[in-house]
Amino acid sequence: MWISSFLAILLQVSLSAQEPTQTSPTKRNYSEVKPPNIILLIGDGMGLSQMSSALFYGEQSPNYERFPVVGLSKTSSSSHKITDSAAGATAFSAGTKTYNGAIGMGADSTAVPTLLEDLAQQNWRTGLIATSSITHATPASFYAHVKLRKQEFEIAEQLLTAPVHFFAGGGIRYFSNRLDERNLLQEAEAYRLRIDTNALHPRKWNSKDRYGYLLAKGGMPRMLDGRGDFLTAATQMAFSYFDNFGQDPFFLMVEGSQVDWGGHANDGEYLTTEMLDFDQAIGAALDYAEKDGNTLVIVTADHECGGFALVSEEIDVPFQGSRRDYDSLRFSFTSGGHSATMVPVLAYGPGAEKFSGIYENTAIYAKIKAILAEH
Ligand SMILES: [Zn+2]
């Protein structure tokens, strides 16, 4: 009896002696394994109304409703109250406010190191996926450094040597049949960059090689023109690539590029089909993160586009004029360009709680850095 209570006391003492060094189980798991993988999903031109369209035009609840943390991002650039996608993406990729048109350049037109480049140097694997050309403003801002976004031929050259291990999107025209007669698709081989221009064929992933999929001359086709499940399939293929090197953390950026183009075109059907497609990719990222347990997923936008709203139809009532039918929606646009409205930020996974609140777009970069500094 005496011995057993003595043992019990001993056990208690030794347990409480351990306590100060113990952290919560989740925290311990995260930090013992490796830093969290980062998946940044950017809905280009995706404001709250664009997101809301998925509530009314999708077949099931949007995947973005699965996020526990929501914030708002202020999107102005250093040069304009209304940003473009280049300055918007550079705010995420390099944490700096810059002028509209700048790709991986600061406001003084000098190159700024990007998160993707920093992480690759620390042996992370990196990936970029877009439904635009891979040389377009958003993906380019993670690996290229040029003064103006329209320098897509130069951006393509920079991709040859950039530390991007996996990419998928359009943009063949910037790589072959160029005015300078260089064929970057052939040159890529010298950099162990294997580019497929036919389809998302899976490969036998080799640790020393890099992999690219360029599946359209310019931007990828619209959903309305039969793009199919490219965005989600490419995202899942990136996961299969990363999983092959499971010991390395990864950074993946996935862009629903054409939500923006639907806004510019003031075409509600174009916009909503692109939004629903982007939401599918969000679902694939969340599925992966839920299974993995050590992946941070962030969904945001660079800016809103179109001044888009879902408004009520006006119905003519005989002898009474008209009335608004709050149960029938129609698309309304107030602009053919971007707007200055704040955009949502959603987060899931280790460090996600840091993304609640209202902050500048550059803070998204800073928050990612802060989360990685804890590991
Ligand atoms: Zn735009």
CSV table of C-alpha atoms and ligand atoms in Angstrom, one decimal:
chain,number,residue,atom,x,y,z
A,1,MET,CA,0.0,0.0,0.0
A,2,TRP,CA,2.7,2.4,1.1
A,3,ILE,CA,4.9,1.4,-1.8
A,4,SER,CA,2.1,1.8,-4.4
A,5,SER,CA,1.2,5.4,-3.1
A,6,PHE,CA,5.0,6.2,-3.0
A,7,LEU,CA,5.2,5.1,-6.6
A,8,ALA,CA,2.1,7.1,-7.5
A,9,ILE,CA,3.7,10.2,-6.0
A,10,LEU,CA,7.0,9.5,-7.9
A,11,LEU,CA,5.1,9.1,-11.1
A,12,GLN,CA,3.2,12.4,-10.5
A,13,VAL,CA,6.5,14.2,-9.7
A,14,SER,CA,8.1,12.9,-12.8
A,15,LEU,CA,5.1,13.8,-14.9
A,16,SER,CA,4.9,17.3,-13.6
A,17,ALA,CA,8.6,17.7,-14.1
A,18,GLN,CA,8.1,17.0,-17.7
A,19,GLU,CA,5.3,19.4,-18.1
A,20,PRO,CA,7.1,22.7,-18.8
A,21,THR,CA,8.8,21.3,-21.8
A,22,GLN,CA,5.7,19.8,-23.3
A,23,THR,CA,3.6,21.6,-25.9
A,24,SER,CA,0.1,20.8,-27.1
A,25,PRO,CA,-0.1,17.6,-29.2
A,26,THR,CA,-0.9,19.4,-32.5
A,27,LYS,CA,1.8,21.9,-32.0
A,28,ARG,CA,4.4,19.2,-31.2
A,29,ASN,CA,3.4,17.2,-34.2
A,30,TYR,CA,3.7,20.1,-36.5
A,31,SER,CA,7.1,21.3,-35.3
A,32,GLU,CA,8.7,17.9,-35.0
A,33,VAL,CA,7.8,16.8,-38.5
A,34,LYS,CA,8.8,19.8,-40.6
A,35,PRO,CA,7.5,23.3,-41.5
A,36,PRO,CA,4.0,23.2,-42.9
A,37,ASN,CA,3.5,23.0,-46.6
A,38,ILE,CA,2.0,26.1,-48.0
A,39,ILE,CA,-0.7,26.2,-50.6
A,40,LEU,CA,-1.7,29.7,-51.8
A,41,LEU,CA,-4.8,29.7,-54.0
A,42,ILE,CA,-5.4,33.1,-55.7
A,43,GLY,CA,-8.8,33.8,-57.3
A,44,ASP,CA,-7.8,36.6,-59.7
A,45,GLY,CA,-10.5,39.3,-59.6
A,46,MET,CA,-12.4,37.3,-56.9
A,47,GLY,CA,-14.4,39.6,-54.7
A,48,LEU,CA,-17.1,38.6,-52.2
A,49,SER,CA,-19.8,38.7,-54.9
A,50,GLN,CA,-17.7,36.4,-57.2
A,51,MET,CA,-17.4,34.0,-54.3
A,52,SER,CA,-21.1,34.3,-53.4
A,53,SER,CA,-22.0,33.3,-57.0
A,54,ALA,CA,-20.8,29.8,-56.1
A,55,LEU,CA,-23.5,29.7,-53.5
A,56,PHE,CA,-26.3,30.1,-56.0
A,57,TYR,CA,-24.9,28.6,-59.2
A,58,GLY,CA,-23.0,25.5,-57.9
A,59,GLU,CA,-24.5,22.1,-57.5
A,60,GLN,CA,-23.3,21.7,-54.0
A,61,SER,CA,-22.0,23.8,-51.1
A,62,PRO,CA,-18.8,25.6,-52.0
A,63,ASN,CA,-15.6,24.2,-50.7
A,64,TYR,CA,-14.6,27.6,-49.4
A,65,GLU,CA,-17.2,27.2,-46.7
A,66,ARG,CA,-14.9,24.6,-45.1
A,67,PHE,CA,-12.4,27.3,-43.9
A,68,PRO,CA,-12.4,28.1,-40.2
A,69,VAL,CA,-10.6,31.5,-40.5
A,70,VAL,CA,-11.6,34.5,-42.6
A,71,GLY,CA,-9.9,37.9,-43.0
A,72,LEU,CA,-10.0,40.9,-45.4
A,73,SER,CA,-7.1,42.2,-47.4
A,74,LYS,CA,-6.7,45.8,-48.6
A,75,THR,CA,-5.4,45.7,-52.1
A,76,SER,CA,-4.1,49.2,-53.2
A,77,SER,CA,-0.7,49.2,-54.9
A,78,SER,CA,2.1,51.8,-54.3
A,79,SER,CA,1.2,53.7,-57.4
A,80,HIS,CA,-2.6,53.4,-57.6
A,81,LYS,CA,-5.7,53.0,-55.3
A,82,ILE,CA,-6.8,50.2,-57.6
A,83,THR,CA,-4.1,47.6,-58.1
A,84,ASP,CA,-3.4,45.3,-61.1
A,85,SER,CA,-2.5,41.7,-60.9
A,86,ALA,CA,1.2,42.3,-61.2
A,87,ALA,CA,1.5,44.6,-58.1
A,88,GLY,CA,-1.2,42.4,-56.4
A,89,ALA,CA,0.8,39.2,-56.8
A,90,THR,CA,4.1,40.9,-56.0
A,91,ALA,CA,2.6,41.9,-52.7
A,92,PHE,CA,2.0,38.2,-51.9
A,93,SER,CA,5.2,36.9,-53.4
A,94,ALA,CA,7.6,39.4,-52.0
A,95,GLY,CA,5.7,41.3,-49.3
A,96,THR,CA,6.3,44.6,-50.9
A,97,LYS,CA,3.9,47.2,-52.3
A,98,THR,CA,4.9,48.1,-55.8
A,99,TYR,CA,3.6,49.9,-58.9
A,100,ASN,CA,1.0,48.5,-61.2
A,101,GLY,CA,2.7,46.4,-63.8
A,102,ALA,CA,5.7,45.4,-61.7
A,103,ILE,CA,6.7,41.7,-61.7
A,104,GLY,CA,8.9,40.8,-58.7
A,105,MET,CA,10.2,44.4,-58.6
A,106,GLY,CA,9.9,46.9,-55.8
A,107,ALA,CA,8.5,50.4,-56.2
A,108,ASP,CA,12.0,51.6,-57.2
A,109,SER,CA,12.2,49.0,-60.0
A,110,THR,CA,14.8,46.8,-58.4
A,111,ALA,CA,14.3,43.1,-58.1
A,112,VAL,CA,12.9,41.8,-54.8
A,113,PRO,CA,13.5,38.2,-53.7
A,114,THR,CA,10.3,36.1,-53.6
A,115,LEU,CA,9.1,33.7,-51.1
A,116,LEU,CA,9.2,30.9,-53.7
A,117,GLU,CA,12.9,31.7,-54.4
A,118,ASP,CA,13.8,31.9,-50.6
A,119,LEU,CA,12.1,28.6,-49.9
A,120,ALA,CA,13.6,26.8,-52.8
A,121,GLN,CA,17.0,27.8,-51.5
A,122,GLN,CA,16.1,26.1,-48.2
A,123,ASN,CA,15.4,22.9,-50.2
A,124,TRP,CA,11.6,23.3,-50.5
A,125,ARG,CA,9.9,22.0,-53.6
A,126,THR,CA,7.9,24.6,-55.4
A,127,GLY,CA,5.0,24.7,-57.9
A,128,LEU,CA,2.9,27.1,-59.9
A,129,ILE,CA,-0.4,26.4,-61.6
A,130,ALA,CA,-2.6,28.9,-63.5
A,131,THR,CA,-5.4,28.9,-66.1
A,132,SER,CA,-3.6,31.9,-67.8
A,133,SER,CA,-0.2,31.5,-69.5
A,134,ILE,CA,2.4,30.6,-66.9
A,135,THR,CA,4.1,33.9,-67.8
A,136,HIS,CA,1.1,35.9,-66.9
A,137,ALA,CA,1.3,38.5,-64.1
A,138,THR,CA,0.2,36.4,-61.1
A,139,PRO,CA,2.4,33.2,-61.6
A,140,ALA,CA,5.3,35.3,-63.0
A,141,SER,CA,5.5,37.5,-59.9
A,142,PHE,CA,6.7,34.4,-57.9
A,143,TYR,CA,9.7,33.6,-60.1
A,144,ALA,CA,10.4,36.5,-62.5
A,145,HIS,CA,11.7,40.0,-62.2
A,146,VAL,CA,10.8,42.4,-65.0
A,147,LYS,CA,9.7,46.1,-65.0
A,148,LEU,CA,6.5,45.4,-66.9
A,149,ARG,CA,4.1,42.5,-67.0
A,150,LYS,CA,3.9,42.6,-70.8
A,151,GLN,CA,7.5,41.4,-71.1
A,152,GLU,CA,6.2,37.8,-71.3
A,153,PHE,CA,8.9,36.6,-73.6
A,154,GLU,CA,11.6,37.7,-71.1
A,155,ILE,CA,9.5,36.1,-68.3
A,156,ALA,CA,9.5,32.8,-70.2
A,157,GLU,CA,13.3,33.0,-70.4
A,158,GLN,CA,13.6,33.6,-66.7
A,159,LEU,CA,11.4,30.5,-66.0
A,160,LEU,CA,14.1,28.3,-67.6
A,161,THR,CA,16.4,29.0,-64.7
A,162,ALA,CA,13.9,29.8,-61.9
A,163,PRO,CA,13.6,27.4,-59.0
A,164,VAL,CA,10.1,26.3,-60.0
A,165,HIS,CA,10.0,22.5,-59.8
A,166,PHE,CA,6.5,21.9,-61.1
A,167,PHE,CA,4.3,24.2,-63.2
A,168,ALA,CA,1.2,23.9,-65.3
A,169,GLY,CA,-0.7,26.4,-67.4
A,170,GLY,CA,-0.8,27.9,-70.9
A,171,GLY,CA,1.7,30.1,-72.8
A,172,ILE,CA,3.5,27.9,-75.4
A,173,ARG,CA,3.8,31.0,-77.7
A,174,TYR,CA,6.2,32.6,-75.3
A,175,PHE,CA,8.5,29.6,-75.5
A,176,SER,CA,8.5,28.6,-79.2
A,177,ASN,CA,7.9,30.3,-82.5
A,178,ARG,CA,9.4,33.4,-80.9
A,179,LEU,CA,10.5,36.5,-82.9
A,180,ASP,CA,14.1,35.9,-81.7
A,181,GLU,CA,13.8,32.3,-83.1
A,182,ARG,CA,14.9,30.9,-79.7
A,183,ASN,CA,13.1,27.6,-78.9
A,184,LEU,CA,12.9,27.6,-75.1
A,185,LEU,CA,11.1,24.2,-75.1
A,186,GLN,CA,14.3,22.7,-76.5
A,187,GLU,CA,16.6,24.9,-74.3
A,188,ALA,CA,14.7,23.7,-71.3
A,189,GLU,CA,16.3,20.3,-71.6
A,190,ALA,CA,19.7,21.7,-70.7
A,191,TYR,CA,18.2,22.9,-67.4
A,192,ARG,CA,16.6,19.5,-66.7
A,193,LEU,CA,13.3,21.1,-67.2
A,194,ARG,CA,10.9,18.6,-68.9
A,195,ILE,CA,8.1,20.3,-70.6
A,196,ASP,CA,5.0,18.5,-71.9
A,197,THR,CA,2.9,20.5,-74.4
A,198,ASN,CA,0.3,17.8,-74.9
A,199,ALA,CA,-1.6,16.8,-71.8
A,200,LEU,CA,-1.2,16.3,-68.0
A,201,HIS,CA,0.5,13.0,-68.5
A,202,PRO,CA,1.8,11.7,-65.1
A,203,ARG,CA,5.6,11.0,-65.1
A,204,LYS,CA,8.0,9.0,-63.1
A,205,TRP,CA,9.1,11.9,-61.0
A,206,ASN,CA,12.9,12.3,-60.7
A,207,SER,CA,14.3,14.3,-57.8
A,208,LYS,CA,16.8,16.2,-60.0
A,209,ASP,CA,14.4,17.1,-62.8
A,210,ARG,CA,11.8,19.9,-63.0
A,211,TYR,CA,8.5,19.4,-64.7
A,212,GLY,CA,6.3,21.8,-66.8
A,213,TYR,CA,3.0,21.4,-68.6
A,214,LEU,CA,2.2,24.1,-71.2
A,215,LEU,CA,-1.2,23.1,-72.6
A,216,ALA,CA,-2.3,26.2,-74.6
A,217,LYS,CA,-0.7,28.8,-76.9
A,218,GLY,CA,-1.8,31.6,-74.6
A,219,GLY,CA,-4.2,31.3,-71.7
A,220,MET,CA,-5.9,28.0,-71.2
A,221,PRO,CA,-9.4,27.7,-72.8
A,222,ARG,CA,-12.4,29.0,-70.8
A,223,MET,CA,-14.5,26.6,-68.8
A,224,LEU,CA,-17.3,27.5,-71.2
A,225,ASP,CA,-15.1,26.3,-74.1
A,226,GLY,CA,-14.3,22.9,-72.5
A,227,ARG,CA,-11.3,23.4,-70.3
A,228,GLY,CA,-12.6,20.6,-68.1
A,229,ASP,CA,-11.0,19.7,-64.8
A,230,PHE,CA,-7.5,21.0,-65.8
A,231,LEU,CA,-7.1,23.2,-62.7
A,232,THR,CA,-8.0,20.5,-60.2
A,233,ALA,CA,-6.2,17.7,-62.1
A,234,ALA,CA,-3.0,19.8,-62.3
A,235,THR,CA,-3.3,20.6,-58.5
A,236,GLN,CA,-3.6,16.9,-57.7
A,237,MET,CA,-0.7,16.1,-60.0
A,238,ALA,CA,1.4,18.6,-58.2
A,239,PHE,CA,0.6,16.8,-54.9
A,240,SER,CA,1.6,13.5,-56.4
A,241,TYR,CA,4.9,15.2,-57.5
A,242,PHE,CA,5.5,16.6,-54.0
A,243,ASP,CA,4.5,13.4,-52.2
A,244,ASN,CA,7.2,11.6,-54.1
A,245,PHE,CA,9.7,13.7,-52.1
A,246,GLY,CA,7.7,13.7,-48.9
A,247,GLN,CA,10.6,14.7,-46.7
A,248,ASP,CA,10.8,18.1,-48.4
A,249,PRO,CA,8.1,20.8,-47.5
A,250,PHE,CA,6.5,22.4,-50.5
A,251,PHE,CA,5.1,25.8,-51.6
A,252,LEU,CA,2.3,25.7,-54.3
A,253,MET,CA,0.5,28.6,-55.8
A,254,VAL,CA,-2.7,27.8,-57.7
A,255,GLU,CA,-4.4,30.6,-59.6
A,256,GLY,CA,-8.0,30.7,-60.9
A,257,SER,CA,-6.9,33.3,-63.4
A,258,GLN,CA,-10.0,33.7,-65.5
A,259,VAL,CA,-12.5,34.7,-62.7
A,260,ASP,CA,-10.9,38.1,-63.5
A,261,TRP,CA,-11.4,37.7,-67.3
A,262,GLY,CA,-15.1,37.0,-66.8
A,263,GLY,CA,-15.2,40.3,-64.8
A,264,HIS,CA,-13.4,42.3,-67.5
A,265,ALA,CA,-15.8,40.9,-70.0
A,266,ASN,CA,-18.8,41.7,-67.8
A,267,ASP,CA,-19.9,38.2,-68.5
A,268,GLY,CA,-21.6,36.6,-65.5
A,269,GLU,CA,-21.7,33.1,-67.0
A,270,TYR,CA,-18.0,33.2,-67.8
A,271,LEU,CA,-17.3,34.5,-64.3
A,272,THR,CA,-19.4,32.0,-62.4
A,273,THR,CA,-18.2,29.0,-64.3
A,274,GLU,CA,-14.6,30.0,-63.6
A,275,MET,CA,-15.4,30.6,-59.9
A,276,LEU,CA,-17.0,27.2,-59.6
A,277,ASP,CA,-13.9,25.6,-61.2
A,278,PHE,CA,-11.6,27.5,-58.9
A,279,ASP,CA,-13.7,26.3,-55.9
A,280,GLN,CA,-13.1,22.7,-57.1
A,281,ALA,CA,-9.3,23.3,-56.9
A,282,ILE,CA,-9.8,24.8,-53.4
A,283,GLY,CA,-11.6,21.5,-52.5
A,284,ALA,CA,-8.6,19.4,-53.7
A,285,ALA,CA,-6.2,21.5,-51.7
A,286,LEU,CA,-8.3,21.2,-48.5
A,287,ASP,CA,-8.7,17.5,-49.0
A,288,TYR,CA,-4.9,17.2,-49.2
A,289,ALA,CA,-4.4,19.4,-46.2
A,290,GLU,CA,-6.9,17.5,-44.1
A,291,LYS,CA,-5.2,14.2,-44.9
A,292,ASP,CA,-1.7,15.6,-44.5
A,293,GLY,CA,-2.3,17.4,-41.2
A,294,ASN,CA,0.7,19.7,-41.8
A,295,THR,CA,-0.4,21.9,-44.7
A,296,LEU,CA,-1.5,25.5,-44.5
A,297,VAL,CA,-4.0,26.5,-47.1
A,298,ILE,CA,-4.7,30.2,-47.9
A,299,VAL,CA,-7.3,31.4,-50.4
A,300,THR,CA,-7.4,35.0,-51.4
A,301,ALA,CA,-7.6,37.4,-54.4
A,302,ASP,CA,-5.4,40.1,-55.7
A,303,HIS,CA,-8.4,42.4,-56.3
A,304,GLU,CA,-12.0,42.4,-57.3
A,305,CYS,CA,-12.9,42.9,-60.9
A,306,GLY,CA,-16.0,44.2,-62.7
A,307,GLY,CA,-17.6,45.9,-59.6
A,308,PHE,CA,-19.7,42.7,-59.8
A,309,ALA,CA,-22.9,42.2,-57.8
A,310,LEU,CA,-25.7,39.7,-57.7
A,311,VAL,CA,-28.8,41.9,-57.7
A,312,SER,CA,-32.6,41.3,-58.0
A,313,GLU,CA,-34.6,41.2,-61.2
A,314,GLU,CA,-37.1,44.0,-61.7
A,315,ILE,CA,-40.5,42.6,-62.7
A,316,ASP,CA,-43.3,44.5,-64.5
A,317,VAL,CA,-46.6,44.2,-62.6
A,318,PRO,CA,-49.7,45.1,-64.8
A,319,PHE,CA,-51.2,48.5,-63.7
A,320,GLN,CA,-48.7,48.8,-60.8
A,321,GLY,CA,-45.4,49.6,-62.5
A,322,SER,CA,-42.6,47.4,-61.4
A,323,ARG,CA,-41.3,45.7,-58.3
A,324,ARG,CA,-38.1,43.9,-57.3
A,325,ASP,CA,-38.2,40.2,-57.1
A,326,TYR,CA,-35.7,39.4,-54.4
A,327,ASP,CA,-35.9,35.7,-55.3
A,328,SER,CA,-34.5,36.0,-58.8
A,329,LEU,CA,-30.9,37.0,-59.3
A,330,ARG,CA,-29.2,38.7,-62.2
A,331,PHE,CA,-25.5,39.6,-62.8
A,332,SER,CA,-24.7,43.3,-62.5
A,333,PHE,CA,-21.4,45.0,-63.3
A,334,THR,CA,-20.4,48.6,-62.6
A,335,SER,CA,-17.0,48.5,-64.3
A,336,GLY,CA,-15.0,46.8,-67.1
A,337,GLY,CA,-11.9,46.9,-64.8
A,338,HIS,CA,-10.7,46.2,-61.3
A,339,SER,CA,-12.2,47.8,-58.2
A,340,ALA,CA,-10.8,49.0,-54.9
A,341,THR,CA,-13.0,46.9,-52.7
A,342,MET,CA,-11.3,44.7,-50.0
A,343,VAL,CA,-11.1,41.0,-50.8
A,344,PRO,CA,-11.5,37.9,-48.6
A,345,VAL,CA,-8.7,35.8,-47.2
A,346,LEU,CA,-9.5,32.3,-46.0
A,347,ALA,CA,-7.1,30.0,-44.1
A,348,TYR,CA,-6.9,26.5,-42.8
A,349,GLY,CA,-4.1,24.6,-41.1
A,350,PRO,CA,-1.1,25.4,-38.9
A,351,GLY,CA,-1.0,29.1,-38.2
A,352,ALA,CA,-4.3,29.8,-39.9
A,353,GLU,CA,-5.6,31.9,-37.0
A,354,LYS,CA,-3.0,34.6,-38.0
A,355,PHE,CA,-5.1,35.4,-41.0
A,356,SER,CA,-8.2,36.7,-39.2
A,357,GLY,CA,-8.6,40.5,-39.2
A,358,ILE,CA,-8.2,43.3,-41.7
A,359,TYR,CA,-4.7,44.0,-43.1
A,360,GLU,CA,-2.7,45.0,-46.2
A,361,ASN,CA,-2.2,42.4,-49.0
A,362,THR,CA,1.6,42.5,-48.1
A,363,ALA,CA,0.7,41.1,-44.6
A,364,ILE,CA,-0.2,37.8,-46.2
A,365,TYR,CA,3.5,37.4,-47.1
A,366,ALA,CA,4.5,38.5,-43.6
A,367,LYS,CA,2.1,36.1,-41.9
A,368,ILE,CA,3.5,33.2,-43.9
A,369,LYS,CA,7.0,34.2,-43.0
A,370,ALA,CA,6.0,34.5,-39.3
A,371,ILE,CA,4.5,31.0,-39.3
A,372,LEU,CA,7.6,29.5,-41.0
A,373,ALA,CA,9.8,31.3,-38.5
A,374,GLU,CA,8.2,29.3,-35.7
A,375,HIS,CA,9.5,26.1,-37.2
B,1,ZN,ZN,-7.7,41.9,-64.4
